[in-house]
Coordinates of C-alpha atoms and ligand atoms in Angstrom, one line a residue:
Chain A
M12 CA -0.9 -11.8 -22.0
K13 CA 0.7 -15.3 -22.4
L14 CA 3.6 -17.0 -20.9
N15 CA 5.5 -18.4 -23.7
Q16 CA 7.8 -20.6 -21.6
L17 CA 9.0 -21.0 -18.1
S18 CA 12.1 -22.3 -16.4
L19 CA 12.4 -23.2 -12.8
Y20 CA 15.6 -23.9 -11.1
N21 CA 15.7 -25.1 -7.5
Y22 CA 12.1 -23.8 -7.0
R23 CA 10.3 -25.7 -4.2
G24 CA 10.8 -29.4 -5.1
Y25 CA 11.7 -28.6 -8.8
N26 CA 15.4 -29.1 -9.8
K27 CA 15.6 -28.0 -13.4
Q28 CA 12.4 -27.7 -15.3
D29 CA 11.5 -26.1 -18.6
I30 CA 7.8 -25.9 -19.6
A31 CA 6.5 -24.6 -23.0
F32 CA 3.0 -23.5 -22.5
G33 CA 0.2 -23.5 -25.0
K34 CA -1.8 -20.5 -25.7
G35 CA -5.0 -21.9 -24.4
V36 CA -5.9 -24.4 -21.7
N37 CA -2.9 -26.1 -20.2
L38 CA -3.7 -29.1 -18.0
F39 CA -1.2 -30.4 -15.3
I40 CA -2.1 -33.8 -14.1
G41 CA -0.4 -35.4 -11.1
D42 CA -0.7 -37.1 -7.9
N43 CA -0.9 -35.4 -4.5
G44 CA 2.4 -33.7 -3.6
S45 CA 3.8 -34.0 -7.1
G46 CA 4.4 -30.3 -7.4
K47 CA 1.3 -28.8 -9.3
T48 CA 0.5 -26.2 -6.8
N49 CA 4.2 -25.3 -6.6
L50 CA 4.1 -24.6 -10.3
L51 CA 1.2 -22.3 -9.9
E52 CA 2.8 -20.7 -7.1
A53 CA 5.9 -19.8 -9.3
I54 CA 3.7 -18.2 -11.8
Y55 CA 1.7 -16.3 -9.2
F56 CA 5.1 -15.1 -7.8
L57 CA 5.7 -13.5 -11.2
S58 CA 2.8 -11.4 -10.8
L59 CA 3.2 -10.1 -7.2
A60 CA 6.8 -10.8 -6.5
K61 CA 5.7 -13.0 -3.4
S62 CA 4.0 -16.2 -2.7
Y63 CA 0.3 -16.2 -1.4
K64 CA 1.1 -18.7 1.2
T65 CA 4.6 -18.2 2.7
E66 CA 7.8 -16.2 2.8
D67 CA 10.4 -16.4 0.1
S68 CA 12.8 -18.5 2.0
N69 CA 10.5 -21.4 1.8
L70 CA 10.5 -21.3 -1.9
I71 CA 14.1 -22.3 -2.2
K72 CA 14.7 -26.0 -2.8
F73 CA 15.6 -27.6 0.4
N74 CA 19.5 -27.4 1.2
Q75 CA 20.0 -25.1 -1.8
D76 CA 21.2 -21.5 -1.8
F77 CA 19.0 -19.9 -4.4
S78 CA 16.2 -20.5 -6.8
R79 CA 15.5 -18.8 -10.2
I80 CA 12.2 -18.4 -12.2
L81 CA 12.8 -17.4 -15.8
T82 CA 10.0 -16.6 -18.3
T83 CA 9.1 -14.9 -21.5
V84 CA 5.8 -13.1 -21.6
D85 CA 4.1 -12.4 -25.0
L86 CA 1.8 -9.3 -25.3
I87 CA 0.0 -8.6 -28.5
D88 CA 2.7 -6.2 -29.8
K89 CA 5.7 -7.1 -27.7
S90 CA 7.4 -9.6 -25.5
Y91 CA 9.6 -9.3 -22.5
D92 CA 12.0 -11.6 -20.4
I93 CA 11.7 -11.8 -16.6
K94 CA 14.2 -13.4 -14.4
I95 CA 13.7 -13.7 -10.6
I96 CA 16.4 -14.9 -8.5
L97 CA 15.7 -15.8 -4.8
S98 CA 18.4 -16.3 -2.2
K99 CA 18.1 -16.5 1.5
N100 CA 17.5 -12.9 2.5
K101 CA 17.2 -11.2 -1.0
K102 CA 15.3 -11.3 -4.2
K103 CA 16.4 -9.9 -7.5
I104 CA 14.1 -9.1 -10.4
I105 CA 15.5 -8.5 -13.7
L106 CA 13.1 -7.3 -16.4
D107 CA 14.5 -7.3 -19.9
G108 CA 18.0 -7.3 -18.6
R109 CA 17.6 -4.5 -16.1
E110 CA 17.4 -5.0 -12.5
I111 CA 14.2 -3.6 -10.8
Q112 CA 15.0 -1.2 -7.9
K113 CA 11.5 -0.7 -6.6
L114 CA 9.2 -3.7 -6.4
S115 CA 6.1 -1.3 -7.0
D116 CA 7.5 -0.6 -10.4
Y117 CA 7.4 -4.3 -11.2
I118 CA 4.1 -5.4 -9.8
G119 CA 1.5 -5.4 -12.6
Q120 CA 4.0 -6.6 -15.3
V121 CA 2.4 -10.0 -15.1
N122 CA -1.4 -10.1 -14.6
V123 CA -2.9 -13.3 -13.1
V124 CA -6.3 -14.1 -11.9
S125 CA -6.1 -17.4 -9.5
F126 CA -8.4 -19.9 -8.0
L127 CA -7.0 -21.6 -5.0
P128 CA -8.7 -24.3 -2.9
E129 CA -8.9 -21.7 -0.1
D130 CA -10.8 -19.4 -2.2
M131 CA -13.9 -21.6 -1.5
N132 CA -14.0 -19.7 1.9
L133 CA -15.1 -16.6 -0.1
I134 CA -18.6 -17.2 0.2
K135 CA -18.9 -18.9 3.7
G136 CA -16.0 -17.0 5.3
P137 CA -16.0 -13.7 7.1
P138 CA -16.5 -10.3 5.4
K139 CA -12.8 -9.7 5.4
N140 CA -12.2 -12.5 2.8
R141 CA -14.6 -10.9 0.4
R142 CA -13.3 -7.3 1.0
Y143 CA -9.8 -8.5 0.4
F144 CA -10.8 -10.3 -2.8
I145 CA -12.6 -7.4 -4.3
D146 CA -10.1 -4.9 -3.2
S147 CA -7.2 -6.9 -4.8
I148 CA -9.1 -7.2 -8.1
I149 CA -9.9 -3.4 -8.3
G150 CA -6.5 -2.7 -7.3
Q151 CA -5.0 -4.9 -10.0
M152 CA -7.0 -2.8 -12.6
D153 CA -6.5 0.4 -11.2
R154 CA -3.5 1.6 -9.1
N155 CA -5.2 4.7 -8.0
Y156 CA -7.5 2.5 -6.2
L157 CA -4.8 1.2 -3.9
I158 CA -3.6 4.7 -3.3
E159 CA -7.1 5.9 -2.1
L160 CA -7.2 2.6 0.0
S161 CA -4.0 3.2 1.7
N162 CA -5.1 6.8 2.1
Y163 CA -8.3 5.7 3.8
K164 CA -6.4 3.3 6.0
S165 CA -4.1 5.9 7.3
F166 CA -6.9 8.2 8.2
L167 CA -8.7 5.4 9.9
K168 CA -5.6 4.5 11.9
Q169 CA -5.3 8.1 13.0
R170 CA -8.9 8.4 13.8
N171 CA -9.0 5.3 15.8
D172 CA -5.9 6.2 17.8
L173 CA -7.5 9.6 18.4
I174 CA -10.7 7.9 19.6
K175 CA -8.8 5.9 22.1
K176 CA -7.2 8.9 23.6
L177 CA -10.4 10.9 23.6
S178 CA -12.3 8.2 25.2
E179 CA -10.1 8.7 28.3
D180 CA -10.7 12.4 28.4
K181 CA -13.3 14.1 30.6
N182 CA -13.6 17.0 28.4
P183 CA -12.5 15.7 24.8
D184 CA -11.6 18.3 22.3
M185 CA -13.7 17.1 19.3
T186 CA -12.2 19.5 16.6
L187 CA -9.6 17.1 15.6
L188 CA -12.0 14.2 15.5
D189 CA -14.3 16.3 13.2
I190 CA -11.4 16.8 10.8
Y191 CA -10.4 13.2 10.8
T192 CA -14.0 12.2 10.3
E193 CA -14.4 14.5 7.5
Q194 CA -11.2 13.4 5.8
L195 CA -12.1 9.8 6.4
A196 CA -15.5 10.4 4.9
K197 CA -14.0 12.0 1.8
A198 CA -11.6 9.2 1.2
G199 CA -14.4 6.6 1.9
E200 CA -16.7 8.2 -0.7
K201 CA -14.1 7.5 -3.4
I202 CA -13.6 3.9 -2.3
I203 CA -17.4 3.3 -2.2
S204 CA -17.7 4.7 -5.7
Y205 CA -15.0 2.4 -7.1
R206 CA -16.6 -0.6 -5.4
N207 CA -20.1 0.3 -6.7
N208 CA -18.6 0.7 -10.1
F209 CA -16.9 -2.7 -10.1
I210 CA -19.9 -4.6 -8.7
N211 CA -22.0 -3.2 -11.6
K212 CA -19.4 -4.3 -14.2
I213 CA -19.1 -7.8 -12.8
N214 CA -22.8 -8.3 -12.6
L215 CA -23.0 -7.4 -16.3
E216 CA -20.2 -9.8 -17.2
L217 CA -21.8 -12.6 -15.2
K218 CA -24.9 -12.6 -17.1
S219 CA -23.2 -14.1 -20.0
I220 CA -20.8 -16.6 -18.2
Y221 CA -22.7 -17.9 -15.2
P222 CA -25.8 -19.5 -16.9
Y223 CA -23.6 -21.6 -19.3
L224 CA -21.2 -22.9 -16.5
A225 CA -23.9 -23.3 -13.9
N226 CA -26.3 -25.2 -16.0
N227 CA -29.1 -24.1 -13.8
P228 CA -32.0 -21.5 -14.0
Y229 CA -30.9 -19.2 -11.0
L230 CA -29.7 -15.7 -11.3
F231 CA -26.3 -15.0 -9.7
E232 CA -25.6 -11.6 -8.7
F233 CA -23.2 -9.8 -6.5
K234 CA -24.6 -7.4 -4.1
Y235 CA -22.6 -4.6 -2.5
L236 CA -23.4 -4.3 1.1
P237 CA -21.8 -1.0 2.2
S238 CA -21.5 -0.6 6.0
I239 CA -22.9 2.9 5.6
D240 CA -25.3 3.5 2.8
S241 CA -26.3 7.1 3.3
S242 CA -24.0 10.1 3.9
L243 CA -20.7 8.9 5.2
E244 CA -19.8 12.1 7.1
G245 CA -23.2 12.4 8.5
T246 CA -23.4 8.8 9.7
L247 CA -19.9 8.8 11.1
K248 CA -20.6 12.0 13.1
E249 CA -23.9 10.4 14.4
N250 CA -21.7 7.6 15.7
Y251 CA -19.4 9.6 17.7
R252 CA -20.8 8.3 21.2
K253 CA -20.9 4.8 20.0
D254 CA -17.4 5.0 18.6
L255 CA -16.0 6.7 21.8
F256 CA -17.6 3.9 23.9
V257 CA -16.3 1.0 21.8
R258 CA -13.0 3.0 21.1
T259 CA -13.0 2.4 17.5
T260 CA -14.5 3.4 14.2
T261 CA -17.6 1.1 14.2
S262 CA -18.6 1.6 10.6
G263 CA -17.5 2.6 7.2
P264 CA -15.9 1.2 4.1
H265 CA -13.5 -0.9 6.2
R266 CA -16.6 -2.8 7.3
D267 CA -18.3 -3.2 3.9
D268 CA -19.4 -6.7 2.8
Y269 CA -20.6 -8.3 -0.5
G270 CA -23.3 -10.8 -0.9
F271 CA -23.1 -13.7 -3.4
L272 CA -26.8 -13.9 -4.2
M273 CA -28.6 -16.7 -5.9
D274 CA -32.0 -15.5 -6.9
D275 CA -31.8 -12.8 -4.3
I276 CA -30.9 -15.3 -1.4
D277 CA -27.4 -15.3 0.0
A278 CA -25.5 -18.4 -1.5
K279 CA -23.9 -19.1 1.9
D280 CA -27.4 -20.2 3.2
I281 CA -28.5 -22.3 0.2
A282 CA -25.8 -23.1 -2.3
S283 CA -24.2 -26.5 -2.5
Q284 CA -20.5 -26.9 -2.5
G285 CA -20.3 -27.5 -6.3
E286 CA -22.7 -24.6 -7.0
Q287 CA -20.4 -22.3 -4.8
R288 CA -17.4 -23.3 -6.8
I289 CA -19.1 -22.5 -10.1
M290 CA -20.2 -19.0 -8.6
I291 CA -16.5 -18.3 -7.7
L292 CA -15.2 -19.6 -11.0
S293 CA -17.7 -17.5 -12.9
S294 CA -16.7 -14.5 -10.9
L295 CA -13.1 -15.0 -11.8
L296 CA -14.0 -15.4 -15.4
A297 CA -15.9 -12.3 -15.3
V298 CA -12.9 -10.5 -13.7
T299 CA -10.6 -11.5 -16.4
E300 CA -13.1 -9.7 -18.9
I301 CA -13.2 -6.7 -16.8
I302 CA -9.4 -6.6 -16.7
F303 CA -9.2 -7.0 -20.5
H304 CA -11.5 -4.0 -20.8
Y305 CA -9.2 -2.0 -18.8
K306 CA -5.8 -3.1 -19.8
K307 CA -6.5 -4.5 -23.3
Q308 CA -4.6 -7.5 -22.2
R309 CA -6.1 -10.7 -20.8
P310 CA -4.6 -11.8 -17.5
I311 CA -3.4 -15.4 -17.3
L312 CA -5.9 -17.7 -15.2
L313 CA -4.5 -20.0 -12.8
L314 CA -6.9 -22.7 -11.5
D315 CA -5.7 -25.0 -8.8
D316 CA -7.4 -28.4 -8.2
V317 CA -10.4 -26.9 -9.7
F318 CA -12.4 -30.0 -10.7
S319 CA -13.0 -31.4 -7.2
E320 CA -16.6 -31.2 -6.3
L321 CA -17.6 -30.5 -9.9
D322 CA -19.8 -33.2 -11.6
T323 CA -18.8 -34.6 -15.0
T324 CA -21.0 -32.2 -17.0
R325 CA -19.7 -29.1 -15.4
Q326 CA -16.1 -30.3 -15.6
N327 CA -16.6 -30.6 -19.2
K328 CA -18.4 -27.3 -19.6
L329 CA -15.7 -25.4 -17.8
I330 CA -12.8 -26.9 -19.9
H331 CA -15.0 -26.3 -23.1
F332 CA -15.7 -22.8 -22.0
L333 CA -12.0 -22.2 -21.5
N334 CA -10.9 -23.8 -24.7
K335 CA -13.3 -21.4 -26.5
S336 CA -12.1 -18.2 -24.6
H337 CA -9.0 -16.2 -25.6
L338 CA -7.4 -16.9 -22.1
Q339 CA -4.3 -18.7 -21.4
T340 CA -5.2 -21.0 -18.5
I341 CA -3.2 -23.1 -16.4
I342 CA -5.1 -25.9 -14.6
T343 CA -3.9 -28.6 -12.1
T344 CA -6.0 -31.7 -11.3
T345 CA -5.2 -35.2 -10.0
T346 CA -7.3 -36.9 -12.9
T347 CA -9.0 -36.0 -16.1
T348 CA -11.0 -39.3 -16.3
N349 CA -14.2 -37.3 -16.4
I350 CA -13.3 -35.1 -19.4
N351 CA -14.2 -36.0 -22.9
Q352 CA -11.4 -36.8 -25.3
E353 CA -12.4 -34.2 -27.8
I354 CA -12.3 -31.5 -25.3
L355 CA -9.0 -32.7 -24.0
D356 CA -7.7 -32.7 -27.5
D357 CA -8.0 -28.9 -27.6
A358 CA -5.9 -28.5 -24.5
K359 CA -2.1 -29.1 -23.9
I360 CA -1.7 -31.8 -21.4
F361 CA 1.1 -32.1 -19.0
N362 CA 2.1 -35.0 -16.5
V363 CA 3.6 -34.1 -13.2
K364 CA 5.6 -36.7 -11.2
N365 CA 7.8 -35.9 -8.2
H366 CA 8.4 -32.4 -9.3
F367 CA 9.1 -33.5 -12.9
I368 CA 6.9 -32.2 -15.7
R369 CA 6.6 -34.1 -19.0
G370 CA 4.5 -32.7 -22.0
N371 CA 2.1 -35.3 -23.6
K372 CA 3.3 -36.0 -27.0
H373 CA 0.2 -36.6 -29.0
E374 CA -1.2 -33.0 -29.5
Chain B
M10 CA 39.3 -5.0 14.0
N11 CA 40.1 -4.0 17.7
F12 CA 40.8 -0.2 18.1
P13 CA 42.0 1.0 21.3
K14 CA 39.3 1.9 23.6
S15 CA 39.4 5.7 23.3
I16 CA 39.2 5.4 19.7
E17 CA 36.3 2.9 19.8
D18 CA 34.5 5.2 22.2
L19 CA 34.6 8.1 20.0
I20 CA 33.4 6.0 16.9
V21 CA 30.4 5.0 18.8
Q22 CA 29.8 8.6 19.8
F23 CA 30.0 9.9 16.1
M24 CA 27.7 7.0 15.0
K25 CA 24.9 8.5 17.0
Y26 CA 24.5 11.1 14.3
P27 CA 22.0 10.8 11.5
G28 CA 23.8 9.6 8.3
V29 CA 26.9 8.5 10.0
G30 CA 27.7 4.8 9.7
R31 CA 30.8 3.1 11.1
K32 CA 33.0 3.9 8.1
T33 CA 32.4 7.6 8.4
A34 CA 32.7 7.6 12.1
E35 CA 36.2 5.9 11.8
R36 CA 37.2 8.7 9.2
F37 CA 36.0 11.4 11.7
V38 CA 38.1 9.8 14.4
F39 CA 41.3 9.6 12.4
H40 CA 40.8 13.0 11.0
T41 CA 40.7 14.2 14.8
I42 CA 43.8 12.2 15.4
N43 CA 45.9 13.2 12.5
K44 CA 44.5 16.5 11.3
M45 CA 43.5 18.4 14.5
D46 CA 45.9 19.8 17.1
K47 CA 45.0 19.9 20.7
E48 CA 43.7 23.5 20.6
S49 CA 41.2 22.8 17.9
V50 CA 40.0 19.6 19.6
K51 CA 39.5 21.7 22.8
E52 CA 37.7 24.4 20.7
L53 CA 35.4 21.7 19.2
S54 CA 34.5 20.3 22.5
E55 CA 33.7 23.7 24.0
T56 CA 31.7 24.8 21.1
L57 CA 29.6 21.6 21.6
T58 CA 29.1 22.2 25.3
Q59 CA 28.2 25.9 24.7
L60 CA 25.7 24.8 22.0
K61 CA 23.8 22.8 24.5
E62 CA 24.1 25.5 27.2
R63 CA 23.0 28.4 25.1
I64 CA 20.6 27.2 22.6
N65 CA 17.0 27.2 23.5
Y66 CA 13.6 27.7 22.1
C67 CA 12.3 31.2 21.7
K68 CA 9.8 32.1 24.3
V69 CA 7.5 33.7 21.6
C70 CA 7.8 31.6 18.5
N71 CA 9.7 28.3 19.5
N72 CA 12.4 29.0 17.1
L73 CA 15.8 27.9 18.0
T74 CA 17.9 30.8 19.5
D75 CA 20.7 31.6 21.9
K76 CA 18.6 34.4 23.5
E77 CA 15.3 34.4 25.3
V78 CA 13.6 35.8 22.3
C79 CA 15.0 35.0 18.9
H80 CA 16.4 37.7 16.5
I81 CA 13.1 37.5 14.4
C82 CA 10.7 38.1 17.1
S83 CA 12.8 41.0 18.6
N84 CA 13.2 42.7 15.2
E85 CA 10.7 45.6 15.2
K86 CA 11.0 46.0 11.5
R87 CA 9.3 42.6 10.7
D88 CA 5.6 42.8 10.0
Q89 CA 4.1 42.0 13.3
S90 CA 0.7 41.3 11.6
I91 CA 1.5 38.1 9.9
I92 CA 2.6 34.8 11.4
L93 CA 3.8 32.1 9.3
I94 CA 3.2 28.6 10.9
V95 CA 5.9 25.9 10.3
E96 CA 6.7 22.4 11.5
S97 CA 10.3 22.9 12.6
P98 CA 13.0 25.5 13.2
K99 CA 14.7 24.1 10.1
D100 CA 11.7 25.4 8.0
V101 CA 12.3 28.8 9.5
F102 CA 15.9 28.7 8.2
S103 CA 14.7 27.6 4.7
I104 CA 12.2 30.5 4.4
E105 CA 14.6 33.0 5.7
D106 CA 16.9 32.0 3.1
T107 CA 14.7 33.3 0.4
S108 CA 14.8 36.9 2.1
Q109 CA 11.2 37.2 0.7
Y110 CA 9.2 36.9 3.8
K111 CA 9.0 39.7 6.3
G112 CA 6.6 38.7 9.0
L113 CA 6.9 36.6 12.1
Y114 CA 7.1 32.7 12.5
H115 CA 5.6 30.2 14.8
V116 CA 7.1 26.8 15.1
L117 CA 4.8 23.9 16.0
N118 CA 7.6 21.3 16.7
G119 CA 5.9 18.6 14.7
V120 CA 2.6 17.8 13.0
L121 CA -0.6 16.1 14.4
S122 CA -0.6 12.3 14.3
P123 CA -2.5 10.6 17.0
A124 CA -1.0 7.3 15.7
D125 CA 2.4 8.6 17.0
G126 CA 0.9 9.9 20.1
I127 CA 0.9 13.6 18.8
G128 CA -2.3 15.3 19.6
P129 CA -2.8 19.1 19.8
E130 CA -1.3 19.2 23.4
E131 CA 2.1 17.8 22.2
L132 CA 2.5 20.7 19.7
N133 CA 3.1 24.4 20.4
L134 CA -0.4 25.4 19.8
K135 CA -1.4 27.0 23.2
T136 CA 1.2 29.6 22.7
L137 CA -0.1 30.2 19.2
W138 CA -3.6 30.8 20.4
D139 CA -2.2 33.2 23.0
R140 CA -0.4 35.1 20.2
V141 CA -3.2 35.4 17.8
A142 CA -5.4 36.7 20.5
E143 CA -3.5 39.9 20.5
K144 CA -5.1 42.4 18.2
K145 CA -2.0 43.2 16.2
V146 CA -2.0 39.9 14.3
K147 CA -4.1 39.9 11.2
E148 CA -3.0 37.1 9.1
I149 CA -1.9 33.5 9.5
I150 CA -0.1 31.5 6.9
I151 CA 0.1 27.8 7.4
A152 CA 3.2 26.2 5.8
T153 CA 3.1 22.7 7.1
S154 CA 4.3 20.1 4.5
S155 CA 1.8 18.6 2.1
T156 CA 1.9 15.2 3.6
Q157 CA -1.3 13.8 5.2
E158 CA -0.3 14.8 8.7
G159 CA 0.7 18.4 7.4
E160 CA -2.6 18.8 5.8
T161 CA -4.5 17.6 8.8
T162 CA -2.6 19.9 11.0
A163 CA -3.4 23.0 8.7
L164 CA -7.0 22.0 8.8
Y165 CA -7.0 21.8 12.5
I166 CA -5.6 25.3 12.9
K167 CA -7.8 26.7 10.5
R168 CA -10.8 25.1 12.2
V169 CA -9.9 26.5 15.5
L170 CA -9.4 30.0 14.0
Q171 CA -12.5 29.9 11.9
D172 CA -14.6 32.3 14.0
T173 CA -12.0 35.0 14.3
D174 CA -11.3 37.9 12.1
L175 CA -7.9 36.4 11.0
T176 CA -7.1 35.8 7.4
V177 CA -5.9 32.3 7.2
S178 CA -4.0 31.0 4.1
R179 CA -2.2 28.0 3.3
I180 CA 1.0 27.4 1.4
G181 CA 2.1 23.9 0.3
Y182 CA 0.4 24.4 -3.1
G183 CA 3.5 25.3 -4.9
V184 CA 5.4 22.7 -2.9
P185 CA 5.0 19.2 -4.5
V186 CA 2.8 17.0 -2.6
G187 CA 4.6 14.9 0.1
L188 CA 7.6 17.0 0.1
N189 CA 9.0 18.6 3.2
L190 CA 9.7 22.3 3.2
E191 CA 13.3 21.4 4.1
Y192 CA 13.8 20.0 0.6
A193 CA 11.9 22.7 -1.3
D194 CA 14.3 24.9 -3.3
Q195 CA 14.2 28.7 -2.7
L196 CA 12.4 29.6 -5.8
T197 CA 9.6 27.1 -5.1
L198 CA 9.4 28.4 -1.5
S199 CA 9.2 32.2 -2.6
K200 CA 6.5 31.3 -5.2
A201 CA 4.6 29.3 -2.6
I202 CA 4.4 32.2 -0.2
E203 CA 3.6 34.7 -2.9
N204 CA 0.8 32.5 -4.3
R205 CA -0.5 31.5 -0.9
K206 CA -4.4 30.7 -1.0
K207 CA -7.0 31.7 1.4
F208 CA -8.6 28.5 2.7
Ligands
LIG419 N1 11.4 -25.7 -0.6 C1 11.1 -27.0 -0.9 N2 11.9 -27.8 -1.4 C2 11.7 -29.1 -1.8 N3 10.4 -29.5 -1.7 C3 9.4 -28.7 -1.3 C4 9.7 -27.3 -0.9 N4 8.6 -26.9 -0.6 C5 7.5 -27.8 -0.7 N5 8.2 -28.9 -1.2 C6 7.5 -30.1 -1.5 O1 6.5 -30.0 -2.4 C7 5.3 -30.9 -2.1 C8 4.0 -30.3 -2.2 O2 3.8 -29.9 -3.7 P1 2.6 -29.2 -4.2 O3 1.9 -28.6 -3.2 O4 2.9 -28.6 -5.4 O5 1.7 -30.6 -4.4 P2 0.5 -30.7 -5.4 O6 0.8 -31.4 -6.7 O7 -0.3 -29.5 -5.6 O8 -0.4 -31.8 -4.6 P3 -2.0 -31.9 -4.4 O9 -2.6 -32.6 -5.4 O10 -2.0 -32.5 -3.1 O11 -2.5 -30.3 -4.1 C9 5.5 -31.3 -0.7 O12 5.7 -32.7 -0.8 C10 6.6 -30.8 -0.2 O13 7.6 -31.5 0.5
LIG420 MG1 -2.1 -28.8 -4.8
LIG421 ZN1 10.9 33.9 18.0

């Protein structure tokens, strides 16, 4: 999947901007506040029909009534046009001339995998970040996972509310708790098997991606750390007393975690900033491969401010790797002084200044 | 627009009905003014008052009735050995429409959903347990909808009755997942009852 071209109108700081992307690496170079992240955000919006950081109304250029994103997406065998119009309380999405009625019918048309500066919290942050990261990737590949997940969540909510009520009862009726527990366990088993499956796949991909980018002898692997690693139903039932005391479901897939292991040691305890960045980038690249296996289309890779904290060697290795891949990548950076000219020559370069983008002529 | 107060008051009343917005409410009011004479307006208001005075829940099955016991429960020709459990009185009417089912009903008045504050006590379950304790009942058909809450409710009833001699079956299979009985067409419904599965 490739973005052929993109037009922004009154999007964030942009007035009228047309961009013709290259099929490989696209480098957007510009100073702080010049509009680089805003550009990536617009592409992200094409994928999920929302921003990752704010509500729609903030995306419209100050003092304007509406903004518009227009693009043509090329697939191997076809292409389609997308037009998104954002006004104060409304968004309209038009796919190949037809207006989308249900957002869920649209989401998934454009696949992106993105690296944002805040993703650096993935390794050192709370488990919730890692669960969200993995859940959204599996969900992007397989909608059924999202259905199972929402199924699980509604059983969990029912069970938690029931537990609160039962904990106040002198003589609690446990029959309904049994039933919710069994249903939760059944839904949970499915989620665990999706997650296991995904971790096996990503570890397989990492074997060929990480060593090159990392330029070190460590083995990087994900480890799935399920909150319950024996029978779900059995354990949930053993936990009744504890759950009733704490008044919530204390364990289960909603409390799962993942470790980023460097030679079997959790990266958060030993890895440097740059090493963590390489781990996260390798994971995202592995994800693009897995998505390709599932969907037969490669997602578009968005890398925001990706070079900071990386040394010259690793910056060059990253761009070189991306030049050689089949991915369309959109990278933002404040400078490319560390990148070798022959590597830059394989990429398409854009300069961003005050929300105005100009392609570099000598390509 | 500023309507006279009496018109505005009635508009507000009609808008309390589900599916009635301001425009429709206005049409109802003008219909009342232009097309109805004093007699029929009086008849309407009396019918409304009587409805609230007379309608109540059947002492046995909780169906809507204007007697103490509804016409189904009091009909001795109905098969007294089968009870079909539904969520609401509307479901009783849908199934009666198929003229297929000859047993009795039990109306739960909702489905289990602790998240909405509805536990077993909030449903008409105590009366159900009393009814099935009587020896003449042999079979229970659970016809709660195929939503998550409907399934849970069915499982709960089945679990409570598991040590009895009752045959417990479930319909909902013929009814597409997530669909309420209310919307199921008659053919789907009769098929569903015919093909009920023991569970
Ligand atoms: N709705 C809007 N209308 C106009 N300008 C906006 C709007 N929203 C944000 N901006 C401007 O966009 C700028 C931020 O742009 P962006 O985040 O893309 O910068 P950047 O190029 O990624 O910078 P950095 O290198 O610091 O990450 C801010 O100066 C902000 O004032
Ligand atoms: Mg930025
Ligand atoms: Zn009755």
